[in-house]
Coordinates of C-alpha atoms in Angstrom, one line a residue:
M1176 CA 20.6 19.2 -4.9
L1177 CA 22.4 18.1 -1.7
F1178 CA 22.8 21.7 -0.5
L1179 CA 19.2 22.5 -1.1
T1180 CA 18.3 19.2 0.7
L1181 CA 20.0 20.5 3.8
V1182 CA 18.2 23.9 3.6
V1183 CA 14.7 22.3 3.2
S1184 CA 15.4 19.7 5.8
H1185 CA 16.3 22.4 8.3
I1186 CA 13.2 24.4 7.5
F1187 CA 10.8 21.5 7.7
N1188 CA 12.4 20.2 10.9
R1189 CA 12.1 23.6 12.5
L1190 CA 8.4 23.6 11.5
N1191 CA 8.1 20.2 13.2
L1192 CA 7.3 18.5 9.9
P1193 CA 9.1 15.4 8.4
A1194 CA 12.0 16.6 6.3
V1195 CA 11.0 14.1 3.5
I1196 CA 8.0 16.3 2.7
G1197 CA 10.4 19.2 1.9
Q1198 CA 12.6 17.0 -0.2
L1199 CA 9.6 15.7 -2.2
I1200 CA 8.4 19.3 -2.8
L1201 CA 12.0 20.3 -3.7
G1202 CA 12.0 17.7 -6.4
V1203 CA 8.8 19.2 -7.9
I1204 CA 10.4 22.7 -7.9
L1205 CA 13.7 21.6 -9.4
G1206 CA 12.1 19.4 -12.0
K1207 CA 9.8 19.8 -15.1
G1208 CA 7.0 21.2 -13.0
V1209 CA 8.6 24.5 -12.1
L1210 CA 12.3 25.5 -12.7
N1211 CA 13.3 22.5 -15.0
I1212 CA 16.9 22.8 -13.9
V1213 CA 17.4 19.1 -12.8
K1214 CA 16.7 16.3 -15.2
A1215 CA 15.9 12.8 -14.2
D1216 CA 18.7 11.3 -16.3
N1217 CA 20.5 8.0 -15.8
N1218 CA 22.9 9.4 -13.2
V1219 CA 20.0 10.7 -11.0
N1220 CA 18.0 7.5 -11.5
L1221 CA 21.0 5.4 -10.5
F1222 CA 21.7 7.4 -7.3
A1223 CA 17.9 7.3 -6.5
E1224 CA 17.8 3.5 -7.0
I1225 CA 20.8 3.0 -4.7
G1226 CA 19.1 5.4 -2.2
V1227 CA 15.8 3.5 -1.9
I1228 CA 17.7 0.2 -1.6
L1229 CA 19.8 1.6 1.3
L1230 CA 16.8 3.1 2.9
M1231 CA 14.9 -0.2 2.9
F1232 CA 18.1 -2.1 4.1
L1233 CA 18.2 0.3 7.1
A1234 CA 14.5 -0.4 7.7
G1235 CA 15.3 -4.1 7.8
L1236 CA 18.3 -3.5 10.2
E1237 CA 16.0 -1.6 12.6
S1238 CA 13.1 -4.1 12.3
N1239 CA 12.1 -6.3 15.2
L1240 CA 11.9 -9.9 13.7
K1241 CA 9.9 -11.2 16.7
L1242 CA 7.3 -8.5 16.1
L1243 CA 7.2 -9.1 12.4
R1244 CA 6.5 -12.8 13.1
K1245 CA 3.9 -12.0 15.7
H1246 CA 2.1 -9.6 13.4
L1247 CA 2.3 -11.7 10.2
V1248 CA -1.4 -12.4 10.0
P1249 CA -2.5 -8.8 10.7
S1250 CA 0.1 -7.7 8.0
I1251 CA -1.5 -10.0 5.4
T1252 CA -5.0 -8.8 6.4
V1253 CA -4.0 -5.2 6.1
A1254 CA -2.3 -5.8 2.8
I1255 CA -5.4 -7.6 1.3
F1256 CA -7.9 -5.0 2.3
G1257 CA -5.4 -2.3 1.4
V1258 CA -5.4 -3.6 -2.2
I1259 CA -9.1 -4.4 -2.7
L1260 CA -10.6 -1.0 -1.8
P1261 CA -8.1 1.2 -3.8
V1262 CA -8.6 -1.1 -6.9
A1263 CA -12.4 -1.0 -6.6
L1264 CA -12.5 2.8 -6.1
T1265 CA -10.0 3.6 -8.9
L1266 CA -11.8 1.2 -11.3
M1267 CA -15.1 2.9 -10.5
T1268 CA -13.5 6.4 -11.0
S1269 CA -11.9 5.5 -14.3
L1270 CA -15.2 4.1 -15.7
I1271 CA -17.2 7.1 -14.5
F1272 CA -14.7 9.4 -16.4
G1273 CA -15.3 7.3 -19.6
I1274 CA -12.0 5.4 -19.7
N1275 CA -12.4 2.1 -21.5
F1276 CA -12.7 -1.1 -19.3
K1277 CA -9.3 -2.6 -20.3
E1278 CA -7.4 0.6 -19.5
S1279 CA -9.5 1.2 -16.3
I1280 CA -8.4 -2.2 -15.0
F1281 CA -4.8 -1.5 -15.5
I1282 CA -5.0 2.0 -13.9
S1283 CA -6.6 0.4 -10.8
V1284 CA -3.5 -1.9 -10.6
V1285 CA -1.2 1.1 -10.6
F1286 CA -2.9 2.4 -7.5
A1287 CA -2.9 -1.0 -5.7
A1288 CA 0.8 -0.9 -4.7
T1289 CA 2.1 0.8 -1.6
S1290 CA 5.6 2.3 -1.5
V1291 CA 6.6 2.1 2.1
S1292 CA 10.0 3.9 1.6
I1293 CA 8.3 7.3 2.3
S1294 CA 6.5 5.9 5.3
V1295 CA 9.8 4.3 6.6
E1296 CA 11.5 7.7 6.6
V1297 CA 8.6 9.3 8.6
L1298 CA 8.5 6.4 11.0
K1299 CA 12.3 6.6 11.5
S1300 CA 12.2 10.3 12.1
L1301 CA 9.5 9.9 14.7
N1302 CA 11.1 6.8 16.4
Y1303 CA 8.0 4.8 15.5
L1304 CA 9.5 2.2 13.2
S1305 CA 9.9 -0.6 15.8
S1306 CA 6.4 -0.1 17.2
A1307 CA 3.6 -2.7 16.6
S1308 CA 2.0 -0.3 14.1
G1309 CA 5.3 0.4 12.3
T1310 CA 6.0 -3.4 12.1
V1311 CA 2.6 -4.1 10.6
I1312 CA 3.1 -1.3 8.0
L1313 CA 6.4 -2.9 7.0
G1314 CA 5.0 -6.4 6.9
A1315 CA 1.9 -5.3 5.0
A1316 CA 4.0 -3.4 2.5
V1317 CA 6.0 -6.5 1.7
V1318 CA 2.8 -8.6 1.2
D1319 CA 1.3 -5.6 -0.7
D1320 CA 4.2 -5.6 -3.2
I1321 CA 3.9 -9.3 -3.8
L1322 CA 0.1 -8.9 -4.4
A1323 CA 0.5 -5.9 -6.7
I1324 CA 3.2 -7.8 -8.8
S1325 CA 1.0 -10.9 -8.9
I1326 CA -2.0 -8.9 -10.1
L1327 CA 0.2 -7.0 -12.6
S1328 CA 1.5 -10.3 -14.0
V1329 CA -2.0 -11.8 -14.4
M1330 CA -3.6 -8.6 -15.7
S1331 CA -0.8 -7.7 -18.2
G1332 CA -0.9 -11.3 -19.5
T1333 CA -4.7 -11.3 -19.8
L1334 CA -5.1 -7.8 -21.3
T1335 CA -2.3 -8.4 -23.9
G1336 CA -3.6 -11.9 -24.7
A1337 CA -0.3 -13.4 -23.6
F1338 CA -1.7 -15.0 -20.4
S1339 CA 0.1 -18.2 -19.5
M1340 CA -0.6 -20.4 -16.5
Q1341 CA 2.9 -21.8 -17.0
K1342 CA 4.4 -18.3 -16.4
I1343 CA 2.3 -17.8 -13.3
L1344 CA 3.4 -21.2 -11.9
M1345 CA 7.0 -20.4 -12.7
L1346 CA 6.8 -17.1 -10.9
L1347 CA 5.3 -18.8 -7.8
G1348 CA 8.0 -21.4 -7.9
L1349 CA 10.7 -18.7 -8.1
W1350 CA 9.1 -16.8 -5.2
L1351 CA 9.0 -20.0 -3.1
L1352 CA 12.7 -20.6 -3.8
F1353 CA 13.4 -17.0 -2.9
G1354 CA 11.6 -17.5 0.4
I1355 CA 13.6 -20.7 1.2
L1356 CA 16.8 -18.9 0.3
I1357 CA 16.0 -16.1 2.7
V1358 CA 15.4 -18.5 5.6
V1359 CA 18.7 -20.4 4.9
L1360 CA 20.7 -17.2 4.5
H1361 CA 19.1 -15.5 7.5
K1362 CA 19.6 -18.5 9.9
W1363 CA 23.0 -19.9 8.9
V1364 CA 24.8 -18.0 6.2
I1365 CA 24.7 -14.2 6.6
P1366 CA 25.5 -14.0 10.3
Q1367 CA 28.6 -16.1 9.6
I1368 CA 29.7 -13.9 6.7
I1369 CA 29.4 -10.8 8.8
H1370 CA 31.5 -12.4 11.5
L1371 CA 34.2 -13.1 8.9
A1372 CA 35.0 -9.4 9.3
D1373 CA 36.8 -10.2 12.6
Y1374 CA 39.5 -11.9 10.5
I1375 CA 39.7 -9.3 7.7
E1376 CA 42.3 -6.6 8.1
A1377 CA 40.6 -3.9 6.1
T1378 CA 38.9 -0.6 6.9
Q1379 CA 35.1 -0.9 7.4
A1380 CA 35.1 -4.6 6.6
P1381 CA 31.7 -5.3 8.4
T1382 CA 30.1 -2.4 6.5
I1383 CA 31.4 -3.6 3.1
F1384 CA 30.2 -7.2 3.8
A1385 CA 26.8 -5.8 4.7
L1386 CA 26.6 -3.7 1.6
V1387 CA 27.5 -6.7 -0.6
I1388 CA 24.8 -8.7 1.1
C1389 CA 22.3 -5.9 0.6
F1390 CA 23.0 -5.4 -3.1
V1391 CA 23.2 -9.2 -3.9
M1392 CA 19.8 -9.8 -2.2
A1393 CA 18.3 -6.8 -4.0
Y1394 CA 19.6 -8.2 -7.3
I1395 CA 18.2 -11.7 -6.6
A1396 CA 14.8 -10.2 -5.7
D1397 CA 14.8 -8.2 -9.0
K1398 CA 15.7 -11.3 -11.0
V1399 CA 12.8 -13.3 -9.6
E1400 CA 10.5 -10.4 -10.6
L1401 CA 10.0 -9.1 -7.1
D1402 CA 10.9 -5.6 -6.1
A1403 CA 14.6 -5.0 -5.4
V1404 CA 13.7 -3.1 -2.3
L1405 CA 12.1 -6.2 -0.9
G1406 CA 15.4 -8.0 -1.2
A1407 CA 17.2 -5.1 0.5
F1408 CA 14.7 -5.2 3.4
V1409 CA 15.1 -8.9 4.1
A1410 CA 18.9 -8.5 3.8
G1411 CA 18.7 -5.9 6.5
I1412 CA 16.7 -8.2 8.8
A1413 CA 19.2 -11.0 8.2
V1414 CA 22.2 -8.7 8.9
S1415 CA 20.5 -7.5 12.1
N1416 CA 21.0 -11.0 13.5
S1417 CA 24.7 -10.1 13.9
K1418 CA 24.1 -8.1 17.0
Y1419 CA 27.8 -7.4 17.5
Y1420 CA 28.0 -5.3 14.4
K1421 CA 24.4 -4.2 14.0
E1422 CA 24.8 -0.7 15.5
K1423 CA 28.1 0.0 13.8
I1424 CA 26.9 -1.2 10.4
G1425 CA 23.6 0.8 10.8
S1426 CA 25.4 4.0 11.7
N1427 CA 27.9 3.7 8.8
I1428 CA 25.3 2.8 6.1
E1429 CA 23.1 5.6 7.5
A1430 CA 26.0 8.1 7.0
I1431 CA 26.5 6.8 3.4
G1432 CA 22.8 6.8 2.5
Y1433 CA 21.7 10.1 4.0
S1434 CA 24.8 12.0 2.8
I1435 CA 24.0 11.5 -0.9
F1436 CA 21.8 8.6 -2.1
I1437 CA 18.6 8.8 -0.1
P1438 CA 18.0 12.6 -0.5
V1439 CA 18.5 12.1 -4.3
F1440 CA 15.8 9.4 -4.2
F1441 CA 13.3 11.6 -2.5
I1442 CA 14.0 14.5 -4.9
S1443 CA 13.8 12.3 -8.0
I1444 CA 10.2 11.4 -7.3
G1445 CA 9.0 14.9 -8.0
L1446 CA 11.3 15.7 -11.0
N1447 CA 9.0 14.3 -13.7
L1448 CA 5.9 16.0 -12.4
E1449 CA 4.5 18.2 -15.3
F1450 CA 1.6 20.6 -15.0
S1451 CA 1.0 20.9 -18.8
S1452 CA -2.0 18.5 -18.7
F1453 CA -3.0 19.5 -15.1
L1454 CA -5.9 21.8 -16.2
K1455 CA -7.1 19.5 -18.9
D1456 CA -7.3 16.5 -16.6
F1457 CA -7.9 18.5 -13.4
W1458 CA -11.0 16.7 -12.1
L1459 CA -9.6 13.2 -13.1
I1460 CA -6.4 14.0 -11.1
V1461 CA -8.4 15.3 -8.1
F1462 CA -10.6 12.1 -8.0
F1463 CA -7.6 9.7 -8.6
T1464 CA -5.8 11.5 -5.7
I1465 CA -8.8 11.4 -3.4
T1466 CA -9.7 7.8 -4.1
G1467 CA -6.0 6.8 -3.9
V1468 CA -5.8 8.3 -0.4
I1469 CA -9.2 7.1 0.9
G1470 CA -8.7 3.6 -0.6
K1471 CA -5.5 2.8 1.4
L1472 CA -6.5 4.8 4.5
F1473 CA -9.8 3.0 5.0
G1474 CA -8.9 -0.3 3.3
A1475 CA -5.7 -0.9 5.3
G1476 CA -7.2 0.8 8.4
F1477 CA -10.2 -1.6 8.2
G1478 CA -7.8 -4.6 7.9
A1479 CA -6.0 -3.3 11.0
K1480 CA -9.2 -2.9 13.0
L1481 CA -10.3 -6.4 11.9
S1482 CA -7.0 -7.7 13.2
G1483 CA -7.7 -6.3 16.7
F1484 CA -6.0 -2.9 16.6
D1485 CA -7.8 0.1 18.2
L1486 CA -9.0 3.0 16.0
K1487 CA -5.8 5.1 16.7
D1488 CA -3.4 2.4 15.7
S1489 CA -5.6 1.5 12.7
Y1490 CA -5.4 5.2 11.6
V1491 CA -1.6 5.0 11.9
I1492 CA -1.4 1.8 9.9
G1493 CA -3.9 3.1 7.2
S1494 CA -1.9 6.3 7.0
G1495 CA 1.4 4.4 6.6
M1496 CA 0.0 2.5 3.6
I1497 CA -1.2 5.6 1.6
S1498 CA 2.1 6.3 -0.2
R1499 CA 2.6 5.0 -3.7
G1500 CA 6.0 6.3 -4.9
E1501 CA 8.4 4.3 -7.1
M1502 CA 6.4 1.1 -7.2
A1503 CA 3.3 2.7 -8.8
L1504 CA 5.5 4.7 -11.1
I1505 CA 7.3 1.5 -12.3
I1506 CA 4.0 -0.3 -12.9
G1507 CA 2.7 2.8 -14.8
Q1508 CA 5.8 2.8 -17.0
I1509 CA 5.4 -0.9 -17.7
G1510 CA 1.8 -0.4 -18.7
F1511 CA 2.7 2.6 -20.9
S1512 CA 5.4 0.6 -22.7
A1513 CA 3.0 -2.3 -23.2
H1514 CA 0.2 0.0 -24.5
L1515 CA -2.0 -0.9 -21.6
L1516 CA -2.0 2.8 -20.5
S1517 CA -2.5 5.4 -23.2
E1518 CA -0.6 8.7 -23.5
E1519 CA -4.0 10.5 -23.0
Y1520 CA -4.2 9.3 -19.3
Y1521 CA -0.6 8.6 -18.5
S1522 CA 0.2 12.1 -17.2
A1523 CA -2.9 12.2 -15.1
V1524 CA -2.0 8.9 -13.4
I1525 CA 1.6 9.9 -12.8
I1526 CA 0.6 13.3 -11.4
S1527 CA -1.9 11.6 -9.1
V1528 CA 0.7 9.1 -7.8
I1529 CA 3.2 11.9 -7.1
L1530 CA 0.5 14.0 -5.3
I1531 CA -0.5 11.1 -3.2
T1532 CA 3.2 10.5 -2.3
I1533 CA 3.6 14.1 -1.2
I1534 CA 0.4 14.1 0.8
S1535 CA 1.0 10.8 2.6
P1536 CA 3.6 12.0 5.1
F1537 CA 1.2 14.6 6.4
F1538 CA -1.4 11.9 7.2
L1539 CA 1.2 9.7 8.9
K1540 CA 2.6 12.6 11.0
H1541 CA -0.9 13.5 12.1
S1542 CA -1.9 10.0 13.0
I1543 CA 1.2 9.5 15.1
S1544 CA 0.7 12.8 16.8
K1545 CA -2.7 11.5 17.9
N1546 CA -1.2 8.2 19.1
P1547 CA 2.3 8.8 20.6
L1548 CA 4.3 5.9 22.0

């Protein structure tokens, strides 16, 4: 897997395309869809999970906190419109294809969540991550995740008949505590922990401290029913406060991540793509994919335009919000396990999510080429 990652990355870089596209396609070729020689077993899934956490930690390290604060309101606006339109279009598509109302609602929730990890990789490769547009994409993706998880909690409770206002209030309380914890750790705790490395006589002490902070924050975010990658992202922002070590930590974790874990994450996305139901559900997959792309592109793009960005920047932001990836796959799996998503439509939904994920870097690359820094 690692050797082939090098090969496809070289080819796609020579073609002036983001290497991540080649890695996503490589996953499809190695997995169930074509050669079926790599299985998405526990080992691959573990490496992939570590990979996405490290990727989002690096995104946090490279983020500009002042820009994130400045663009907080635009990020929220982009996230809200980037959820409303995909949900509406997917719900309409599902109902037109004769899927029952309860299942249609859940499918629309699957397509609500953005997975910014793919966009982060493209933004990093094109040196666009710390731009205003890149900052809004990151901020909106965080809000988007919280919205998607909130909708999932309410929907799953309502649709299974287990809706509890007490559970919703408990979740909101946990998220509020998590927010307070982030502020306290960011301002007073984490920078001091990183500087403890000055007094530790051990190889790579700052990097080890940073990794511990990254995984602890990811764990806490997961425990309060937020996405682990959100915890890793805010940990990266907090560690970036320690300017003395920021560059050194970033380069070391980049070496660890991109040498093994991050490529496995991108490959893993395509491993479970199967074409057995592709012909049977061909038009459903086509429409889910089209509405999935259009919903985020125009929904998030409209939110950006409403926030004062010009058309070119709005196109970049809309393109950066298209990708679904692991978040949608996780929501789909939860729904399948809870019998909210039937086996009949499960494959069509998963294929559509993976296709959207593979398509999204092309849109982002094109939008940035039209609006260079």
